[in-house]
Short mmCIF file of C-alpha atoms and ligand atoms in Angstrom, two decimals:
data_model
loop_
_atom_site.label_atom_id
_atom_site.label_comp_id
_atom_site.label_asym_id
_atom_site.label_seq_id
_atom_site.Cartn_x
_atom_site.Cartn_y
_atom_site.Cartn_z
CA UNK D 74 -106.56 -75.49 -143.05
CA UNK D 75 -108.40 -75.24 -139.72
CA UNK D 76 -106.70 -76.60 -136.60
CA UNK D 77 -108.34 -77.14 -133.23
CA UNK D 78 -106.41 -77.63 -129.99
CA UNK D 79 -107.92 -79.60 -127.14
CA UNK D 80 -106.40 -79.49 -123.65
CA UNK D 81 -107.01 -81.10 -120.26
CA UNK D 82 -110.41 -80.07 -118.95
CA UNK D 83 -112.23 -80.17 -115.66
CA UNK D 84 -115.41 -82.24 -115.38
CA UNK D 85 -118.01 -81.94 -118.18
CA UNK D 86 -121.51 -81.03 -116.99
CA UNK D 87 -124.82 -79.89 -118.44
CA UNK D 88 -127.59 -80.71 -120.85
CA UNK D 89 -127.01 -80.57 -124.60
CA UNK D 90 -128.58 -81.24 -127.97
CA UNK D 91 -126.56 -82.75 -130.81
CA UNK D 92 -127.73 -82.14 -134.41
CA UNK D 93 -130.22 -84.20 -136.41
CA UNK D 94 -129.32 -87.71 -137.52
CA UNK D 95 -127.18 -87.80 -140.68
CA UNK D 96 -128.51 -91.10 -142.07
CA UNK D 97 -132.16 -90.13 -141.58
CA UNK D 98 -131.56 -86.62 -142.98
CA UNK D 99 -130.15 -87.98 -146.28
CA UNK D 100 -133.06 -90.40 -146.54
CA UNK D 101 -135.78 -87.82 -145.77
CA UNK D 102 -134.57 -85.70 -148.70
CA UNK D 103 -134.12 -88.63 -151.09
CA UNK D 104 -137.41 -90.34 -150.21
CA UNK D 105 -139.16 -86.97 -150.39
CA UNK D 106 -137.96 -86.80 -154.01
CA UNK D 107 -139.52 -90.26 -154.66
CA UNK D 108 -142.96 -89.33 -153.28
CA UNK D 109 -145.94 -87.57 -154.72
CA UNK D 110 -146.64 -84.19 -153.09
CA UNK D 111 -144.90 -82.33 -150.33
CA UNK D 112 -142.54 -83.82 -147.74
CA UNK D 113 -141.75 -81.56 -144.80
CA UNK D 114 -138.66 -82.14 -142.67
CA UNK D 115 -138.06 -80.79 -139.17
CA UNK D 116 -134.59 -80.81 -137.57
CA UNK D 117 -132.77 -81.73 -140.80
CA UNK D 118 -129.00 -81.95 -140.22
CA UNK D 119 -127.65 -78.94 -142.13
CA UNK D 120 -124.14 -80.34 -142.51
CA UNK D 121 -121.91 -80.45 -145.58
CA UNK D 122 -122.72 -84.12 -146.36
CA UNK D 123 -126.48 -83.59 -146.24
CA UNK D 124 -126.22 -80.37 -148.26
CA UNK D 125 -124.32 -82.31 -150.94
CA UNK D 126 -127.29 -84.68 -151.26
CA UNK D 127 -129.73 -81.74 -151.20
CA UNK D 128 -127.89 -79.91 -153.97
CA UNK D 129 -127.64 -83.09 -156.07
CA UNK D 130 -131.42 -83.59 -155.81
CA UNK D 131 -131.97 -79.96 -156.85
CA UNK D 132 -129.76 -80.54 -159.90
CA UNK D 133 -131.96 -83.57 -160.70
CA UNK D 134 -134.98 -81.25 -160.90
CA UNK D 135 -136.45 -81.62 -157.41
CA UNK D 136 -137.81 -78.51 -155.76
CA UNK D 137 -136.37 -78.14 -152.24
CA UNK D 138 -136.63 -75.05 -150.08
CA UNK D 139 -136.43 -73.98 -146.48
CA UNK D 140 -139.29 -72.35 -144.66
CA UNK D 141 -138.88 -70.80 -141.25
CA UNK D 142 -139.26 -74.11 -139.44
CA UNK D 143 -139.14 -76.92 -141.98
CA UNK D 144 -137.40 -77.98 -145.14
CA UNK D 145 -139.86 -78.77 -147.93
CA UNK D 146 -139.32 -81.27 -150.75
CA UNK D 147 -141.89 -80.99 -153.54
CA UNK D 148 -142.01 -83.80 -156.11
CA UNK D 149 -144.28 -85.52 -158.60
CA UNK D 150 -142.65 -88.86 -157.84
CA UNK D 151 -139.70 -90.60 -159.41
CA UNK D 152 -140.79 -89.80 -162.96
CA UNK D 153 -139.97 -86.16 -162.28
CA UNK D 154 -136.18 -86.65 -162.06
CA UNK D 155 -134.38 -84.96 -164.99
CA UNK D 156 -130.92 -85.26 -166.59
CA UNK D 157 -128.77 -82.84 -164.57
CA UNK D 158 -126.79 -80.26 -166.54
CA UNK D 159 -123.64 -80.86 -164.47
CA UNK D 160 -121.65 -83.62 -162.81
CA UNK D 161 -123.04 -84.24 -159.33
CA UNK D 162 -120.36 -83.62 -156.70
CA UNK D 163 -121.18 -85.46 -153.48
CA UNK D 164 -118.16 -84.07 -151.60
CA UNK D 165 -117.25 -86.37 -148.69
CA UNK D 166 -120.55 -88.26 -148.57
CA UNK D 167 -120.52 -92.03 -149.15
CA UNK D 168 -124.17 -92.28 -148.10
CA UNK D 169 -125.15 -89.51 -150.52
CA UNK D 170 -123.46 -91.01 -153.57
CA UNK D 171 -124.41 -94.66 -152.93
CA UNK D 172 -128.07 -93.93 -152.25
CA UNK D 173 -128.38 -91.53 -155.19
CA UNK D 174 -126.84 -94.14 -157.52
CA UNK D 175 -129.71 -96.47 -156.56
CA UNK D 176 -132.27 -93.71 -156.98
CA UNK D 177 -131.26 -92.61 -160.50
CA UNK D 178 -130.55 -96.08 -161.90
CA UNK D 179 -134.23 -96.77 -162.62
CA UNK D 180 -135.14 -93.30 -163.81
CA UNK D 181 -134.10 -93.45 -167.48
CA UNK D 182 -131.62 -90.57 -167.06
CA UNK D 183 -127.86 -90.25 -167.36
CA UNK D 184 -126.03 -88.99 -164.30
CA UNK D 185 -122.32 -88.58 -163.51
CA UNK D 186 -120.99 -88.51 -159.94
CA UNK D 187 -117.75 -87.31 -158.43
CA UNK D 188 -116.55 -86.61 -154.86
CA UNK D 189 -113.68 -85.16 -152.84
CA UNK D 190 -110.23 -86.73 -152.42
CA UNK D 191 -111.52 -89.14 -149.74
CA UNK D 192 -114.77 -90.17 -151.48
CA UNK D 193 -112.98 -90.75 -154.81
CA UNK D 194 -110.89 -93.51 -153.18
CA UNK D 195 -113.83 -95.36 -151.58
CA UNK D 196 -115.04 -98.69 -153.04
CA UNK D 197 -118.17 -98.57 -155.20
CA UNK D 198 -118.13 -102.20 -156.43
CA UNK D 199 -120.50 -103.06 -153.57
CA UNK D 200 -123.27 -100.99 -155.23
CA UNK D 201 -122.22 -101.37 -158.89
CA UNK D 202 -122.58 -105.20 -158.85
CA UNK D 203 -126.24 -105.27 -157.67
CA UNK D 204 -127.24 -102.27 -159.80
CA UNK D 205 -125.83 -103.94 -162.93
CA UNK D 206 -128.16 -106.88 -162.21
CA UNK D 207 -131.08 -104.52 -162.75
CA UNK D 208 -129.87 -103.75 -166.28
CA UNK D 209 -128.22 -100.44 -165.41
CA UNK D 210 -125.15 -99.51 -167.44
CA UNK D 211 -122.44 -98.09 -165.20
CA UNK D 212 -119.10 -96.58 -166.26
CA UNK D 213 -116.59 -96.29 -163.44
CA UNK D 214 -112.93 -95.70 -162.78
CA UNK D 215 -112.16 -99.33 -161.87
CA UNK D 216 -115.13 -99.44 -159.44
CA UNK D 217 -114.35 -95.98 -158.03
CA UNK D 218 -115.63 -92.46 -158.76
CA UNK D 219 -116.02 -90.75 -161.19
CA UNK D 220 -119.03 -92.85 -162.16
CA UNK D 221 -121.63 -92.38 -164.88
CA UNK D 222 -124.98 -94.14 -164.62
CA UNK D 223 -127.04 -94.75 -167.73
CA UNK D 224 -130.39 -95.41 -166.11
CA UNK D 225 -132.85 -97.96 -167.43
CA UNK D 226 -136.52 -97.26 -168.12
CA UNK D 227 -137.89 -100.15 -166.10
CA UNK D 228 -135.19 -102.01 -164.12
CA UNK D 229 -135.29 -105.77 -163.65
CA UNK D 230 -136.05 -106.34 -159.94
CA UNK D 231 -132.87 -107.24 -158.05
CA UNK D 232 -132.56 -110.40 -155.93
CA UNK D 233 -129.39 -109.92 -153.96
CA UNK D 234 -127.80 -111.71 -151.03
CA UNK D 235 -125.16 -109.29 -149.77
CA UNK D 236 -122.07 -110.72 -148.10
CA UNK D 237 -121.66 -107.37 -146.35
CA UNK D 238 -123.94 -105.86 -143.70
CA UNK D 239 -124.22 -102.37 -145.13
CA UNK D 240 -127.18 -100.01 -144.90
CA UNK D 241 -125.79 -98.04 -147.83
CA UNK D 242 -125.81 -101.07 -150.14
CA UNK D 243 -129.23 -102.15 -148.86
CA UNK D 244 -130.71 -98.67 -149.35
CA UNK D 245 -129.19 -98.38 -152.83
CA UNK D 246 -130.86 -101.65 -153.88
CA UNK D 247 -134.20 -100.69 -152.30
CA UNK D 248 -134.21 -97.29 -154.02
CA UNK D 249 -133.60 -99.04 -157.35
CA UNK D 250 -136.47 -101.40 -156.45
CA UNK D 251 -138.91 -98.48 -156.23
CA UNK D 252 -138.85 -98.13 -160.03
CA UNK D 253 -139.03 -101.84 -160.97
CA UNK D 254 -142.30 -103.68 -161.61
CA UNK D 255 -141.67 -106.80 -159.51
CA UNK D 256 -140.47 -107.56 -155.99
CA UNK D 257 -136.93 -106.61 -154.96
CA UNK D 258 -135.42 -109.13 -152.54
CA UNK D 259 -132.40 -108.32 -150.39
CA UNK D 260 -130.65 -110.15 -147.57
CA UNK D 261 -127.68 -109.35 -145.34
CA UNK D 262 -125.79 -111.51 -142.80
CA UNK D 263 -126.47 -109.22 -139.81
CA UNK D 264 -129.15 -106.54 -139.90
CA UNK D 265 -127.79 -103.04 -140.53
CA UNK D 266 -129.58 -99.76 -139.69
CA UNK D 267 -133.14 -99.97 -141.01
CA UNK D 268 -134.12 -96.31 -141.45
CA UNK D 269 -134.85 -96.72 -145.18
CA UNK D 270 -137.24 -99.62 -144.51
CA UNK D 271 -139.03 -97.73 -141.70
CA UNK D 272 -139.37 -94.57 -143.76
CA UNK D 273 -140.58 -96.40 -146.89
CA UNK D 274 -143.23 -98.15 -144.78
CA UNK D 275 -144.27 -94.80 -143.22
CA UNK D 276 -144.64 -93.31 -146.73
CA UNK D 277 -146.91 -96.12 -147.95
CA UNK D 278 -144.61 -98.77 -149.55
CA UNK D 279 -145.30 -102.50 -149.22
CA UNK D 280 -142.09 -103.62 -147.56
CA UNK D 281 -141.54 -106.68 -145.37
CA UNK D 282 -138.54 -107.52 -143.24
CA UNK D 283 -137.81 -110.92 -141.70
CA UNK D 284 -135.26 -111.45 -138.92
CA UNK D 285 -133.59 -114.86 -138.44
CA UNK D 286 -132.18 -116.17 -135.15
CA UNK D 287 -128.62 -116.11 -136.54
CA UNK D 288 -128.90 -112.34 -137.13
CA UNK D 289 -129.61 -112.56 -140.87
CA UNK D 290 -132.29 -110.25 -142.29
CA UNK D 291 -134.34 -110.55 -145.48
CA UNK D 292 -136.37 -107.77 -147.11
CA UNK D 293 -138.96 -107.81 -149.82
CA UNK D 294 -140.13 -104.57 -151.46
CA UNK D 295 -142.98 -104.35 -153.98
CA UNK D 296 -142.05 -102.14 -156.94
CA UNK D 297 -143.84 -98.98 -158.10
CA UNK D 298 -145.39 -98.05 -154.73
CA UNK D 299 -147.49 -94.89 -154.49
CA UNK D 300 -145.28 -93.05 -152.02
CA UNK D 301 -146.94 -90.03 -150.45
CA UNK D 302 -145.16 -86.97 -149.10
CA UNK D 303 -145.04 -87.00 -145.27
CA UNK D 304 -143.86 -84.95 -142.32
CA UNK D 305 -140.59 -86.15 -140.78
CA UNK D 306 -139.19 -85.06 -137.44
CA UNK D 307 -135.53 -86.10 -137.51
CA UNK D 308 -134.24 -87.37 -134.14
CA UNK D 309 -130.78 -86.29 -132.98
CA UNK D 310 -127.79 -88.32 -134.08
CA UNK D 311 -126.58 -91.11 -131.73
CA UNK D 312 -123.27 -91.23 -133.61
CA UNK D 313 -122.65 -87.53 -132.88
CA UNK D 314 -123.87 -88.00 -129.28
CA UNK D 315 -121.21 -90.70 -128.80
CA UNK D 316 -118.47 -88.01 -128.68
CA UNK D 317 -119.71 -85.99 -125.67
CA UNK D 318 -120.92 -89.26 -124.08
CA UNK D 319 -117.45 -90.81 -124.39
CA UNK D 320 -115.74 -87.68 -123.06
CA UNK D 321 -118.08 -87.64 -120.03
CA UNK D 322 -117.39 -91.33 -119.35
CA UNK D 323 -113.61 -90.80 -119.14
CA UNK D 324 -113.25 -87.32 -117.56
CA UNK D 325 -113.51 -87.68 -113.74
CA UNK D 326 -116.71 -86.36 -112.07
CA UNK D 327 -118.48 -85.58 -115.37
CA UNK D 328 -122.24 -85.88 -115.71
CA UNK D 329 -124.18 -84.85 -118.83
CA UNK D 330 -127.55 -85.38 -120.51
CA UNK D 331 -128.02 -85.50 -124.28
CA UNK D 332 -131.62 -84.90 -125.37
CA UNK D 333 -133.87 -86.38 -128.08
CA UNK D 334 -131.43 -88.88 -129.52
CA UNK D 335 -132.39 -91.65 -131.99
CA UNK D 336 -132.31 -94.87 -129.92
CA UNK D 337 -133.09 -97.32 -132.75
CA UNK D 338 -131.37 -100.48 -131.45
CA UNK D 339 -129.51 -100.89 -134.75
CA UNK D 340 -127.66 -97.66 -133.84
CA UNK D 341 -126.93 -98.14 -130.14
CA UNK D 342 -124.13 -100.74 -130.19
CA UNK D 343 -121.62 -98.21 -128.81
CA UNK D 344 -123.83 -97.55 -125.78
CA UNK D 345 -124.39 -101.31 -125.20
CA UNK D 346 -120.62 -101.87 -125.30
CA UNK D 347 -119.77 -99.10 -122.82
CA UNK D 348 -122.54 -100.31 -120.47
CA UNK D 349 -120.89 -103.77 -120.60
CA UNK D 350 -117.60 -102.08 -119.69
CA UNK D 351 -119.26 -100.70 -116.54
CA UNK D 352 -120.20 -97.29 -117.94
CA UNK D 353 -123.12 -95.34 -116.45
CA UNK D 354 -125.47 -94.79 -119.39
CA UNK D 355 -129.23 -94.46 -118.83
CA UNK D 356 -131.91 -93.90 -121.47
CA UNK D 357 -135.06 -92.02 -120.44
CA UNK D 358 -138.15 -90.23 -121.88
CA UNK D 359 -138.39 -92.88 -124.60
CA UNK D 360 -141.01 -92.22 -127.25
CA UNK D 361 -141.73 -92.96 -130.91
CA UNK D 362 -141.29 -90.09 -133.40
CA UNK D 363 -141.92 -90.52 -137.16
CA UNK D 364 -141.44 -94.29 -136.76
CA UNK D 365 -138.16 -94.11 -134.80
CA UNK D 366 -137.42 -94.57 -131.07
CA UNK D 367 -136.14 -91.38 -129.48
CA UNK D 368 -134.98 -90.60 -125.91
CA UNK D 369 -132.49 -88.83 -123.65
CA UNK D 370 -129.07 -90.21 -122.70
CA UNK D 371 -127.73 -89.64 -119.17
CA UNK D 372 -123.98 -90.27 -118.82
CA UNK D 373 -121.69 -90.18 -115.77
CA UNK D 374 -117.95 -90.65 -115.38
CA UNK D 375 -117.34 -94.36 -114.74
CA UNK D 376 -114.62 -96.84 -113.95
CA UNK D 377 -114.42 -99.06 -117.02
CA UNK D 378 -113.06 -102.52 -117.74
CA UNK D 379 -112.03 -103.98 -121.11
CA UNK D 380 -114.41 -106.22 -123.09
CA UNK D 381 -114.50 -108.33 -126.24
CA UNK D 382 -117.05 -106.69 -128.56
CA UNK D 383 -119.33 -109.38 -130.10
CA UNK D 384 -118.95 -109.40 -133.92
CA UNK D 385 -122.72 -109.36 -134.39
CA UNK D 386 -122.76 -105.93 -132.75
CA UNK D 387 -120.38 -104.40 -135.30
CA UNK D 388 -123.03 -103.01 -137.74
CA UNK D 389 -124.86 -101.26 -134.88
CA UNK D 390 -121.70 -99.36 -133.83
CA UNK D 391 -119.90 -99.18 -137.17
CA UNK D 392 -119.36 -95.40 -137.03
CA UNK D 393 -118.45 -95.36 -133.34
CA UNK D 394 -115.25 -97.47 -133.41
CA UNK D 395 -112.87 -94.46 -133.50
CA UNK D 396 -114.38 -92.92 -130.34
CA UNK D 397 -114.82 -96.39 -128.81
CA UNK D 398 -111.03 -96.88 -129.19
CA UNK D 399 -110.53 -93.70 -127.13
CA UNK D 400 -112.85 -95.05 -124.40
CA UNK D 401 -110.94 -98.37 -124.45
CA UNK D 402 -107.71 -96.46 -123.64
CA UNK D 403 -109.26 -95.59 -120.24
CA UNK D 404 -110.55 -99.07 -119.37
CA UNK D 405 -108.74 -101.50 -117.14
CA UNK D 406 -107.37 -104.41 -119.17
CA UNK D 407 -107.78 -105.29 -122.83
CA UNK D 408 -110.60 -104.36 -125.23
CA UNK D 409 -110.84 -106.46 -128.39
CA UNK D 410 -112.70 -105.51 -131.59
CA UNK D 411 -112.89 -108.09 -134.39
CA UNK D 412 -114.82 -108.35 -137.68
CA UNK D 413 -114.22 -104.64 -138.32
CA UNK D 414 -112.49 -104.87 -141.74
CA UNK D 415 -114.93 -102.43 -143.36
CA UNK D 416 -113.49 -99.67 -141.13
CA UNK D 417 -110.68 -99.60 -143.68
CA UNK D 418 -113.21 -98.33 -146.28
CA UNK D 419 -114.64 -95.39 -144.36
CA UNK D 420 -113.74 -91.70 -144.82
CA UNK D 421 -110.20 -92.85 -143.97
CA UNK D 422 -108.70 -96.26 -143.13
CA UNK D 423 -109.94 -96.01 -139.55
CA UNK D 424 -108.00 -99.06 -138.30
CA UNK D 425 -104.73 -97.56 -139.54
CA UNK D 426 -105.49 -94.02 -138.37
CA UNK D 427 -106.58 -95.04 -134.86
CA UNK D 428 -103.72 -97.49 -134.34
CA UNK D 429 -100.91 -95.30 -135.70
CA UNK D 430 -102.14 -92.19 -133.91
CA UNK D 431 -102.68 -93.94 -130.54
CA UNK D 432 -99.15 -95.38 -130.76
CA UNK D 433 -97.82 -91.77 -130.89
CA UNK D 434 -99.04 -91.39 -127.28
CA UNK D 435 -97.52 -94.71 -126.16
CA UNK D 436 -100.74 -96.75 -125.91
CA UNK D 437 -100.39 -100.51 -126.29
CA UNK D 438 -102.44 -101.13 -129.45
CA UNK D 439 -102.40 -104.08 -131.84
CA UNK D 440 -104.20 -104.56 -135.13
CA UNK D 441 -104.69 -107.01 -137.99
CA UNK D 442 -106.53 -106.67 -141.30
CA UNK D 443 -109.86 -106.92 -139.42
CA UNK D 444 -109.24 -106.20 -135.75
CA UNK D 445 -107.91 -103.82 -133.11
CA UNK D 446 -107.01 -104.56 -129.50
CA UNK D 447 -106.14 -101.94 -126.92
CA UNK D 448 -104.80 -102.23 -123.39
CA UNK D 449 -106.11 -99.33 -121.33
CA UNK D 450 -103.71 -97.09 -119.43
CA UNK D 451 -104.85 -94.00 -117.54
CA UNK D 452 -101.28 -92.94 -116.78
CA UNK D 453 -100.21 -92.00 -120.30
CA UNK D 454 -99.08 -88.36 -120.23
CA UNK D 455 -97.14 -87.22 -123.32
CA UNK D 456 -94.53 -84.55 -122.51
CA UNK D 457 -95.52 -82.35 -125.45
CA UNK D 458 -98.50 -81.50 -127.63
CA UNK D 459 -99.32 -84.32 -130.07
CA UNK D 460 -100.37 -83.38 -133.61
CA UNK D 461 -103.01 -85.43 -135.44
CA UNK D 462 -103.95 -85.06 -139.11
CA UNK D 463 -107.69 -85.77 -139.52
CA UNK D 464 -107.06 -87.18 -143.05
CA UNK D 465 -110.39 -85.49 -143.85
CA UNK D 466 -112.23 -87.92 -141.60
CA UNK D 467 -114.63 -86.11 -139.25
CA UNK D 468 -114.79 -88.98 -136.76
CA UNK D 469 -110.98 -89.25 -136.47
CA UNK D 470 -110.86 -85.49 -135.79
CA UNK D 471 -113.58 -85.54 -133.11
CA UNK D 472 -112.20 -88.69 -131.44
CA UNK D 473 -108.74 -87.16 -130.88
CA UNK D 474 -110.23 -83.86 -129.74
CA UNK D 475 -112.05 -85.86 -127.03
CA UNK D 476 -108.78 -87.59 -126.05
CA UNK D 477 -107.06 -84.19 -125.81
CA UNK D 478 -109.42 -83.27 -122.96
CA UNK D 479 -107.36 -85.62 -120.74
CA UNK D 480 -103.89 -84.48 -121.87
CA UNK D 481 -101.93 -81.80 -119.92
CA UNK D 482 -100.04 -80.77 -123.06
CA UNK D 483 -103.01 -81.10 -125.37
CA UNK D 484 -103.65 -82.42 -128.86
CA UNK D 485 -103.76 -80.34 -132.02
CA UNK D 486 -106.02 -81.72 -134.76
CA UNK D 487 -105.20 -80.44 -138.23
CA UNK D 488 -107.71 -80.33 -141.09
CA UNK D 489 -110.44 -80.08 -138.46
CA UNK D 490 -112.84 -78.37 -140.89
CA UNK D 491 -113.93 -81.89 -141.88
CA UNK D 492 -116.00 -81.99 -138.66
CA UNK D 493 -118.69 -79.95 -140.43
CA UNK D 494 -119.55 -82.93 -142.66
CA UNK D 495 -121.58 -84.36 -139.75
CA UNK D 496 -121.44 -82.20 -136.58
CA UNK D 497 -121.02 -78.49 -137.46
CA UNK D 498 -121.75 -77.37 -133.86
CA UNK D 499 -119.24 -79.81 -132.26
CA UNK D 500 -116.85 -77.09 -131.05
CA UNK D 501 -119.60 -74.96 -129.45
CA UNK D 502 -121.52 -77.90 -127.98
CA UNK D 503 -118.44 -79.40 -126.37
CA UNK D 504 -117.28 -76.01 -125.08
CA UNK D 505 -120.71 -75.47 -123.54
CA UNK D 506 -120.29 -78.50 -121.25
CA UNK D 507 -116.73 -77.53 -120.28
CA UNK D 508 -114.39 -78.83 -122.99
CA UNK D 509 -111.19 -76.83 -123.19
CA UNK D 510 -110.94 -76.27 -126.96
CA UNK D 511 -109.04 -73.50 -128.75
CA UNK D 512 -108.87 -72.50 -132.39
C1 S3P X 620 -124.75 -95.24 -143.33
C2 S3P X 620 -124.33 -96.54 -143.24
C3 S3P X 620 -123.00 -96.96 -142.75
C4 S3P X 620 -122.31 -95.82 -141.99
C5 S3P X 620 -122.45 -94.50 -142.67
C6 S3P X 620 -123.92 -94.14 -142.84
C7 S3P X 620 -126.08 -94.96 -143.87
O1 S3P X 620 -122.19 -97.32 -143.84
O2 S3P X 620 -120.94 -96.12 -141.82
O3 S3P X 620 -121.82 -93.49 -141.93
O4 S3P X 620 -126.60 -93.84 -143.66
O5 S3P X 620 -126.63 -95.84 -144.54
P1 S3P X 620 -122.20 -98.81 -144.43
O6 S3P X 620 -123.57 -99.06 -144.84
O7 S3P X 620 -121.27 -98.78 -145.60
O8 S3P X 620 -121.71 -99.68 -143.33
#
């Protein structure tokens, strides 16, 4: 077990890079496997989650290697996927397993999936139900891993109106749609991150997306597209950037810049919320790279006030709620988050972990099945070191390490090795700008 201690720090300053975006990294590898020819990937996130997807694709017969500068995925299209000779272990990665289930379901192969302790408890019904509509036979442990997929030769195109706004479910259905002969139709109540749609379009698929004024989004994808291998430059991850950004917002006199971050507006809900709270966040050097908006984020320490987060914003900050809770502890008044029930299905039950752990410090926190409210209090100063178990959730670990930077007696996060699922350089990057971390 790795533990990291975080103790009160002076102001954070400097310019940093966070690693490549996790969602786009998974997709670049997976879509590279669907295309004809060579896909080259620059700035791939080399974290445990992404490597789980990479190794699974290798076991499915896809040739993936690293050159000095790029990763290369060589494929002859979806027909080249083979029966693996082992069970595919996706470790901690929900994105990896759910997207790969969609990929293999139309490939006429049999594939079994398993994960770590956390992934094995996560709900898979959300992807099993639509995939079964395509004629795929799926054996599961009561809608959980381990799962075996008996792929179909030509899947029936799925028409699915999801009750959940989830980019993982959407991407799973779209990947299945690549192998079917007709049009796959998918809708969700509020648009979730659209990297799969953007990347499929960039690689030559006929894909159309329609936004409605109430937030609903509908997608139509034509089956059997001739996807061509492309060059992807992965922007840096706004979800990872949220940790140093949050720490700079709450540690007096801090000022940092985070370079080349993905600023797709379906990923920037955290930044919109902290701006509404009075936070100094400025985006600059905006440009388009491989079909995504990219730019720099300038953050300064700010006096913050509590807000009510609009429910429609939830999908665009879904991964940032743990660190947003930490920011809310330093705002004047109450911050209210509702419509966040799916946080209970992440790498841990993030509502329970945030609420129970913040109560250990004495913060005034309330929760229900689908909400959290926090009353900020800058005067909380525990008399001794507080110990937090990450529960193998990288974002719980990083959130409390950021909170520790304001605590005289520090915070010790146990099972901190989980941070390498998404942000392997977290310790070094934070130390570089002045965070007082110890191993
Ligand atoms: C992801 C989608 C989100 C997010 C996860 C990554 C993706 O999950 O929480 O970390 O890459 O598609 P949901 O789609 O389940 O909300």
